[in-house]
Amino acid sequence: MAYQETVTTGYGTQVKQSFKKIATGFTLFLGATAMLWWNEGNSVKTADMLEEAQGVCVEMEDPNKKDASLEGQLVCGTAMTATTDLLTDKDFGFSVNAISMKRSVEYYQWDEKRTEETKQKLDGSEKKVVTYDYNLKWSSSPIGSKHFKEHSTHVNVVLAEFEDDEQWAEHVSFGAYNLNNSLIHSINAYEPLRPDMSDDMLRVLDKTIQASYERHYTKKEGLNSNDYNFVHVSDGQLYLGLDPNDSKVGDVRINFEKVAPASEVTVVAVVDGDGFKPFKAKNGYTLEKLVMGRKDMNQFFENEQETNTFNTWAYRILGIVMVIGALKLIFGFVVTLTRIVPFLSTIVGWGVGVICTVLGVVWSLLVIAVAWLFYRPIVGIALLAIVGVLVWIFALGGKKKLKQLAVNQQQIK
């Protein structure tokens, strides 16, 4: 069931709020600009580092045998990992031989989703209808229900609370060599782990969960005292509640995973005695990486260059969107001021949107171009030329569109 409330904001209040957003807009604008500049420099330096590394890297023919000639060299090799370390979950009392053991906890909870529908009134005020919907879902943490708008019928409880946990082996070999912590923590071939708990531990946990259940719900009669009614163990999961197939608010499920001791991995790093250390390029950037599976040297560096390109474009797009959003916050007061005249507000709103988009794209490309002038002059000059063309195209197209909107509004009147 949904809960609704209606909030009306006067014209004067909207104007005050729009002016307050200007400072936020300037902060976002500066942050986005700095990110765009950093991204271009980082992209170039990363590409240069990878190119330099690939030029000196050698294939490690057999990591299962130590080779003194490889000392101090950047190598690319594939081998199986191994460890004899035992990792122990102290809360549930079991151990496992693994490179990593991880548990993640989820709680069955009511969740409140807030949606808004805003309408402008003729007097310049704003009518906002806020709808609160409630649904049950598995959450990574308990959800407080006291702040819910409709909290009397949507009360969250939890039968027990546990923290997420992740443990790593300290001693992991790679053929005849040893991996450092950075490389060990890059091994991510997780698989489900069945929690091997003792009968005593299961009994104690079952009684604890049953007592918690009965504090929140009606006491269940006819429970079989010889079974674990509130603790259910399956491959990779521990379920705390009466029935895993009929979840109630407060039920808890704990997922266990492990990385098996033997995993095939590829390491790219500098040989340092019986271990590895990062490669340091001339520009100060470093490379030390472990990837799952078998990769030859060319595959590895090709994938790394592709990843660098993808990340660069992702940050560029994010930066451009942030700049446009910042400009809309800065100039949003112009639209708010005209809301007292609806048809004018529509034209101004469209115009501000176009101008902010044009300025945002142009400014972002300008920052990128200047950054490339600093790092890659030829590419930077080409980008500056593109910026000039875009300014001319957008300015001409925007002018025509504004004229057309004005004509349409006059015809409507």
PDB file of N, CA and C in Angstrom, residues 21-91:
ATOM      1  N   LYS A  21      21.076  27.179  -4.768  1.00  0.00           N
ATOM      2  CA  LYS A  21      21.705  26.123  -5.558  1.00  0.00           C
ATOM      3  C   LYS A  21      22.889  26.631  -6.370  1.00  0.00           C
ATOM      4  N   ILE A  22      23.056  27.951  -6.470  1.00  0.00           N
ATOM      5  CA  ILE A  22      24.149  28.507  -7.269  1.00  0.00           C
ATOM      6  C   ILE A  22      25.497  28.087  -6.703  1.00  0.00           C
ATOM      7  N   ALA A  23      25.661  28.172  -5.377  1.00  0.00           N
ATOM      8  CA  ALA A  23      26.932  27.796  -4.744  1.00  0.00           C
ATOM      9  C   ALA A  23      27.240  26.319  -4.988  1.00  0.00           C
ATOM     10  N   THR A  24      26.190  25.480  -4.888  1.00  0.00           N
ATOM     11  CA  THR A  24      26.376  24.055  -5.157  1.00  0.00           C
ATOM     12  C   THR A  24      26.815  23.836  -6.598  1.00  0.00           C
ATOM     13  N   GLY A  25      26.212  24.606  -7.505  1.00  0.00           N
ATOM     14  CA  GLY A  25      26.558  24.494  -8.915  1.00  0.00           C
ATOM     15  C   GLY A  25      28.011  24.856  -9.179  1.00  0.00           C
ATOM     16  N   PHE A  26      28.489  25.940  -8.569  1.00  0.00           N
ATOM     17  CA  PHE A  26      29.880  26.354  -8.771  1.00  0.00           C
ATOM     18  C   PHE A  26      30.846  25.297  -8.227  1.00  0.00           C
ATOM     19  N   THR A  27      30.518  24.725  -7.066  1.00  0.00           N
ATOM     20  CA  THR A  27      31.365  23.685  -6.480  1.00  0.00           C
ATOM     21  C   THR A  27      31.440  22.464  -7.393  1.00  0.00           C
ATOM     22  N   LEU A  28      30.277  22.055  -7.909  1.00  0.00           N
ATOM     23  CA  LEU A  28      30.229  20.907  -8.823  1.00  0.00           C
ATOM     24  C   LEU A  28      30.980  21.213 -10.111  1.00  0.00           C
ATOM     25  N   PHE A  29      30.860  22.454 -10.597  1.00  0.00           N
ATOM     26  CA  PHE A  29      31.535  22.861 -11.839  1.00  0.00           C
ATOM     27  C   PHE A  29      33.052  22.766 -11.689  1.00  0.00           C
ATOM     28  N   LEU A  30      33.573  23.279 -10.575  1.00  0.00           N
ATOM     29  CA  LEU A  30      35.015  23.236 -10.343  1.00  0.00           C
ATOM     30  C   LEU A  30      35.504  21.803 -10.172  1.00  0.00           C
ATOM     31  N   GLY A  31      34.715  21.001  -9.449  1.00  0.00           N
ATOM     32  CA  GLY A  31      35.090  19.603  -9.247  1.00  0.00           C
ATOM     33  C   GLY A  31      35.117  18.822 -10.548  1.00  0.00           C
ATOM     34  N   ALA A  32      34.108  19.045 -11.397  1.00  0.00           N
ATOM     35  CA  ALA A  32      34.047  18.347 -12.684  1.00  0.00           C
ATOM     36  C   ALA A  32      35.194  18.769 -13.594  1.00  0.00           C
ATOM     37  N   THR A  33      35.522  20.063 -13.580  1.00  0.00           N
ATOM     38  CA  THR A  33      36.632  20.564 -14.398  1.00  0.00           C
ATOM     39  C   THR A  33      37.949  19.932 -13.966  1.00  0.00           C
ATOM     40  N   ALA A  34      38.153  19.873 -12.658  1.00  0.00           N
ATOM     41  CA  ALA A  34      39.382  19.261 -12.144  1.00  0.00           C
ATOM     42  C   ALA A  34      39.458  17.782 -12.514  1.00  0.00           C
ATOM     43  N   MET A  35      38.320  17.096 -12.464  1.00  0.00           N
ATOM     44  CA  MET A  35      38.301  15.678 -12.799  1.00  0.00           C
ATOM     45  C   MET A  35      38.624  15.461 -14.273  1.00  0.00           C
ATOM     46  N   LEU A  36      38.070  16.312 -15.147  1.00  0.00           N
ATOM     47  CA  LEU A  36      38.348  16.188 -16.581  1.00  0.00           C
ATOM     48  C   LEU A  36      39.838  16.377 -16.867  1.00  0.00           C
ATOM     49  N   TRP A  37      40.443  17.349 -16.215  1.00  0.00           N
ATOM     50  CA  TRP A  37      41.875  17.606 -16.421  1.00  0.00           C
ATOM     51  C   TRP A  37      42.696  16.420 -15.921  1.00  0.00           C
ATOM     52  N   TRP A  38      42.387  15.961 -14.705  1.00  0.00           N
ATOM     53  CA  TRP A  38      43.122  14.823 -14.140  1.00  0.00           C
ATOM     54  C   TRP A  38      42.983  13.591 -15.030  1.00  0.00           C
ATOM     55  N   ASN A  39      41.775  13.350 -15.543  1.00  0.00           N
ATOM     56  CA  ASN A  39      41.514  12.157 -16.335  1.00  0.00           C
ATOM     57  C   ASN A  39      42.394  12.102 -17.582  1.00  0.00           C
ATOM     58  N   GLU A  40      42.548  13.232 -18.256  1.00  0.00           N
ATOM     59  CA  GLU A  40      43.366  13.245 -19.479  1.00  0.00           C
ATOM     60  C   GLU A  40      44.824  12.968 -19.159  1.00  0.00           C
ATOM     61  N   GLY A  41      45.323  13.591 -18.090  1.00  0.00           N
ATOM     62  CA  GLY A  41      46.710  13.357 -17.709  1.00  0.00           C
ATOM     63  C   GLY A  41      46.941  11.917 -17.285  1.00  0.00           C
ATOM     64  N   ASN A  42      46.000  11.387 -16.526  1.00  0.00           N
ATOM     65  CA  ASN A  42      46.110  10.011 -16.057  1.00  0.00           C
ATOM     66  C   ASN A  42      46.076   9.031 -17.231  1.00  0.00           C
ATOM     67  N   SER A  43      45.226   9.325 -18.208  1.00  0.00           N
ATOM     68  CA  SER A  43      45.120   8.453 -19.383  1.00  0.00           C
ATOM     69  C   SER A  43      46.432   8.393 -20.149  1.00  0.00           C
ATOM     70  N   VAL A  44      47.022   9.551 -20.386  1.00  0.00           N
ATOM     71  CA  VAL A  44      48.280   9.607 -21.142  1.00  0.00           C
ATOM     72  C   VAL A  44      49.410   8.930 -20.372  1.00  0.00           C
ATOM     73  N   LYS A  45      49.496   9.215 -19.068  1.00  0.00           N
ATOM     74  CA  LYS A  45      50.583   8.640 -18.273  1.00  0.00           C
ATOM     75  C   LYS A  45      50.443   7.120 -18.155  1.00  0.00           C
ATOM     76  N   THR A  46      49.197   6.662 -18.026  1.00  0.00           N
ATOM     77  CA  THR A  46      48.980   5.218 -17.946  1.00  0.00           C
ATOM     78  C   THR A  46      49.359   4.543 -19.258  1.00  0.00           C
ATOM     79  N   ALA A  47      48.961   5.151 -20.377  1.00  0.00           N
ATOM     80  CA  ALA A  47      49.300   4.589 -21.697  1.00  0.00           C
ATOM     81  C   ALA A  47      50.811   4.563 -21.898  1.00  0.00           C
ATOM     82  N   ASP A  48      51.504   5.643 -21.494  1.00  0.00           N
ATOM     83  CA  ASP A  48      52.960   5.686 -21.622  1.00  0.00           C
ATOM     84  C   ASP A  48      53.625   4.618 -20.754  1.00  0.00           C
ATOM     85  N   MET A  49      53.105   4.457 -19.535  1.00  0.00           N
ATOM     86  CA  MET A  49      53.665   3.446 -18.635  1.00  0.00           C
ATOM     87  C   MET A  49      53.508   2.044 -19.217  1.00  0.00           C
ATOM     88  N   LEU A  50      52.315   1.751 -19.745  1.00  0.00           N
ATOM     89  CA  LEU A  50      52.067   0.432 -20.319  1.00  0.00           C
ATOM     90  C   LEU A  50      52.948   0.182 -21.539  1.00  0.00           C
ATOM     91  N   GLU A  51      53.146   1.218 -22.350  1.00  0.00           N
ATOM     92  CA  GLU A  51      54.008   1.072 -23.528  1.00  0.00           C
ATOM     93  C   GLU A  51      55.450   0.808 -23.115  1.00  0.00           C
ATOM     94  N   GLU A  52      55.916   1.554 -22.105  1.00  0.00           N
ATOM     95  CA  GLU A  52      57.280   1.350 -21.611  1.00  0.00           C
ATOM     96  C   GLU A  52      57.430  -0.042 -21.001  1.00  0.00           C
ATOM     97  N   ALA A  53      56.417  -0.459 -20.215  1.00  0.00           N
ATOM     98  CA  ALA A  53      56.476  -1.771 -19.564  1.00  0.00           C
ATOM     99  C   ALA A  53      56.494  -2.899 -20.586  1.00  0.00           C
ATOM    100  N   GLN A  54      55.661  -2.784 -21.616  1.00  0.00           N
ATOM    101  CA  GLN A  54      55.607  -3.839 -22.628  1.00  0.00           C
ATOM    102  C   GLN A  54      56.941  -3.961 -23.360  1.00  0.00           C
ATOM    103  N   GLY A  55      57.652  -2.835 -23.491  1.00  0.00           N
ATOM    104  CA  GLY A  55      58.930  -2.852 -24.201  1.00  0.00           C
ATOM    105  C   GLY A  55      60.026  -3.597 -23.455  1.00  0.00           C
ATOM    106  N   VAL A  56      59.904  -3.711 -22.122  1.00  0.00           N
ATOM    107  CA  VAL A  56      60.960  -4.367 -21.344  1.00  0.00           C
ATOM    108  C   VAL A  56      60.497  -5.689 -20.733  1.00  0.00           C
ATOM    109  N   CYS A  57      59.210  -5.995 -20.840  1.00  0.00           N
ATOM    110  CA  CYS A  57      58.665  -7.198 -20.213  1.00  0.00           C
ATOM    111  C   CYS A  57      59.120  -8.458 -20.968  1.00  0.00           C
ATOM    112  N   VAL A  58      59.346  -9.523 -20.197  1.00  0.00           N
ATOM    113  CA  VAL A  58      59.729 -10.800 -20.801  1.00  0.00           C
ATOM    114  C   VAL A  58      58.790 -11.892 -20.300  1.00  0.00           C
ATOM    115  N   GLU A  59      58.613 -12.896 -21.133  1.00  0.00           N
ATOM    116  CA  GLU A  59      57.777 -14.030 -20.738  1.00  0.00           C
ATOM    117  C   GLU A  59      58.526 -14.901 -19.718  1.00  0.00           C
ATOM    118  N   MET A  60      57.831 -15.296 -18.681  1.00  0.00           N
ATOM    119  CA  MET A  60      58.379 -16.196 -17.670  1.00  0.00           C
ATOM    120  C   MET A  60      58.064 -17.620 -18.129  1.00  0.00           C
ATOM    121  N   GLU A  61      59.054 -18.301 -18.641  1.00  0.00           N
ATOM    122  CA  GLU A  61      58.814 -19.591 -19.267  1.00  0.00           C
ATOM    123  C   GLU A  61      58.277 -20.640 -18.293  1.00  0.00           C
ATOM    124  N   ASP A  62      58.894 -20.744 -17.117  1.00  0.00           N
ATOM    125  CA  ASP A  62      58.478 -21.764 -16.151  1.00  0.00           C
ATOM    126  C   ASP A  62      58.562 -21.209 -14.734  1.00  0.00           C
ATOM    127  N   PRO A  63      57.445 -20.633 -14.223  1.00  0.00           N
ATOM    128  CA  PRO A  63      57.445 -20.079 -12.867  1.00  0.00           C
ATOM    129  C   PRO A  63      57.660 -21.121 -11.775  1.00  0.00           C
ATOM    130  N   ASN A  64      57.577 -22.399 -12.131  1.00  0.00           N
ATOM    131  CA  ASN A  64      57.770 -23.450 -11.132  1.00  0.00           C
ATOM    132  C   ASN A  64      59.254 -23.671 -10.805  1.00  0.00           C
ATOM    133  N   LYS A  65      60.137 -23.027 -11.543  1.00  0.00           N
ATOM    134  CA  LYS A  65      61.567 -23.101 -11.268  1.00  0.00           C
ATOM    135  C   LYS A  65      62.122 -21.686 -11.166  1.00  0.00           C
ATOM    136  N   LYS A  66      62.897 -21.451 -10.119  1.00  0.00           N
ATOM    137  CA  LYS A  66      63.504 -20.135  -9.974  1.00  0.00           C
ATOM    138  C   LYS A  66      64.596 -19.949 -11.017  1.00  0.00           C
ATOM    139  N   ASP A  67      64.613 -18.744 -11.598  1.00  0.00           N
ATOM    140  CA  ASP A  67      65.573 -18.415 -12.647  1.00  0.00           C
ATOM    141  C   ASP A  67      66.304 -17.141 -12.237  1.00  0.00           C
ATOM    142  N   ALA A  68      67.581 -17.285 -11.881  1.00  0.00           N
ATOM    143  CA  ALA A  68      68.357 -16.139 -11.392  1.00  0.00           C
ATOM    144  C   ALA A  68      68.486 -15.044 -12.445  1.00  0.00           C
ATOM    145  N   SER A  69      68.397 -15.401 -13.722  1.00  0.00           N
ATOM    146  CA  SER A  69      68.557 -14.400 -14.787  1.00  0.00           C
ATOM    147  C   SER A  69      67.380 -13.435 -14.857  1.00  0.00           C
ATOM    148  N   LEU A  70      66.268 -13.791 -14.210  1.00  0.00           N
ATOM    149  CA  LEU A  70      65.084 -12.939 -14.243  1.00  0.00           C
ATOM    150  C   LEU A  70      65.071 -11.904 -13.104  1.00  0.00           C
ATOM    151  N   GLU A  71      66.045 -11.984 -12.207  1.00  0.00           N
ATOM    152  CA  GLU A  71      66.076 -11.066 -11.070  1.00  0.00           C
ATOM    153  C   GLU A  71      66.065  -9.609 -11.540  1.00  0.00           C
ATOM    154  N   GLY A  72      65.117  -8.835 -11.000  1.00  0.00           N
ATOM    155  CA  GLY A  72      65.007  -7.414 -11.324  1.00  0.00           C
ATOM    156  C   GLY A  72      64.311  -7.118 -12.631  1.00  0.00           C
ATOM    157  N   GLN A  73      63.866  -8.145 -13.332  1.00  0.00           N
ATOM    158  CA  GLN A  73      63.200  -7.935 -14.617  1.00  0.00           C
ATOM    159  C   GLN A  73      61.668  -7.966 -14.459  1.00  0.00           C
ATOM    160  N   LEU A  74      60.993  -7.209 -15.337  1.00  0.00           N
ATOM    161  CA  LEU A  74      59.534  -7.259 -15.403  1.00  0.00           C
ATOM    162  C   LEU A  74      59.150  -8.499 -16.190  1.00  0.00           C
ATOM    163  N   VAL A  75      58.346  -9.364 -15.585  1.00  0.00           N
ATOM    164  CA  VAL A  75      58.004 -10.636 -16.222  1.00  0.00           C
ATOM    165  C   VAL A  75      56.494 -10.797 -16.318  1.00  0.00           C
ATOM    166  N   CYS A  76      56.098 -11.682 -17.219  1.00  0.00           N
ATOM    167  CA  CYS A  76      54.698 -12.094 -17.350  1.00  0.00           C
ATOM    168  C   CYS A  76      54.693 -13.614 -17.322  1.00  0.00           C
ATOM    169  N   GLY A  77      54.067 -14.188 -16.289  1.00  0.00           N
ATOM    170  CA  GLY A  77      54.068 -15.630 -16.164  1.00  0.00           C
ATOM    171  C   GLY A  77      52.757 -16.164 -15.640  1.00  0.00           C
ATOM    172  N   THR A  78      52.469 -17.424 -15.948  1.00  0.00           N
ATOM    173  CA  THR A  78      51.239 -18.092 -15.507  1.00  0.00           C
ATOM    174  C   THR A  78      51.586 -19.340 -14.713  1.00  0.00           C
ATOM    175  N   ALA A  79      50.930 -19.498 -13.565  1.00  0.00           N
ATOM    176  CA  ALA A  79      51.172 -20.679 -12.733  1.00  0.00           C
ATOM    177  C   ALA A  79      49.971 -20.898 -11.820  1.00  0.00           C
ATOM    178  N   MET A  80      50.001 -22.014 -11.092  1.00  0.00           N
ATOM    179  CA  MET A  80      48.958 -22.319 -10.114  1.00  0.00           C
ATOM    180  C   MET A  80      49.370 -21.776  -8.751  1.00  0.00           C
ATOM    181  N   THR A  81      48.409 -21.244  -8.036  1.00  0.00           N
ATOM    182  CA  THR A  81      48.668 -20.785  -6.673  1.00  0.00           C
ATOM    183  C   THR A  81      48.509 -21.948  -5.702  1.00  0.00           C
ATOM    184  N   ALA A  82      49.026 -21.783  -4.493  1.00  0.00           N
ATOM    185  CA  ALA A  82      48.870 -22.801  -3.445  1.00  0.00           C
ATOM    186  C   ALA A  82      49.047 -22.145  -2.085  1.00  0.00           C
ATOM    187  N   THR A  83      48.356 -22.676  -1.081  1.00  0.00           N
ATOM    188  CA  THR A  83      48.517 -22.200   0.298  1.00  0.00           C
ATOM    189  C   THR A  83      48.124 -23.309   1.265  1.00  0.00           C
ATOM    190  N   THR A  84      48.765 -23.301   2.421  1.00  0.00           N
ATOM    191  CA  THR A  84      48.398 -24.242   3.486  1.00  0.00           C
ATOM    192  C   THR A  84      47.711 -23.524   4.633  1.00  0.00           C
ATOM    193  N   ASP A  85      47.474 -22.239   4.493  1.00  0.00           N
ATOM    194  CA  ASP A  85      46.847 -21.449   5.561  1.00  0.00           C
ATOM    195  C   ASP A  85      45.406 -21.890   5.812  1.00  0.00           C
ATOM    196  N   LEU A  86      44.996 -21.857   7.077  1.00  0.00           N
ATOM    197  CA  LEU A  86      43.612 -22.114   7.464  1.00  0.00           C
ATOM    198  C   LEU A  86      42.965 -20.792   7.876  1.00  0.00           C
ATOM    199  N   LEU A  87      41.821 -20.499   7.292  1.00  0.00           N
ATOM    200  CA  LEU A  87      41.071 -19.296   7.631  1.00  0.00           C
ATOM    201  C   LEU A  87      39.887 -19.691   8.501  1.00  0.00           C
ATOM    202  N   THR A  88      39.695 -18.966   9.608  1.00  0.00           N
ATOM    203  CA  THR A  88      38.678 -19.345  10.597  1.00  0.00           C
ATOM    204  C   THR A  88      37.622 -18.273  10.748  1.00  0.00           C
ATOM    205  N   ASP A  89      36.355 -18.688  10.679  1.00  0.00           N
ATOM    206  CA  ASP A  89      35.238 -17.793  10.970  1.00  0.00           C
ATOM    207  C   ASP A  89      34.926 -17.948  12.463  1.00  0.00           C
ATOM    208  N   LYS A  90      35.329 -16.966  13.257  1.00  0.00           N
ATOM    209  CA  LYS A  90      35.197 -17.068  14.708  1.00  0.00           C
ATOM    210  C   LYS A  90      33.744 -17.008  15.171  1.00  0.00           C
ATOM    211  N   ASP A  91      32.894 -16.323  14.429  1.00  0.00           N
ATOM    212  CA  ASP A  91      31.490 -16.220  14.835  1.00  0.00           C
ATOM    213  C   ASP A  91      30.754 -17.541  14.679  1.00  0.00           C
TER     214      ASP A  91
END
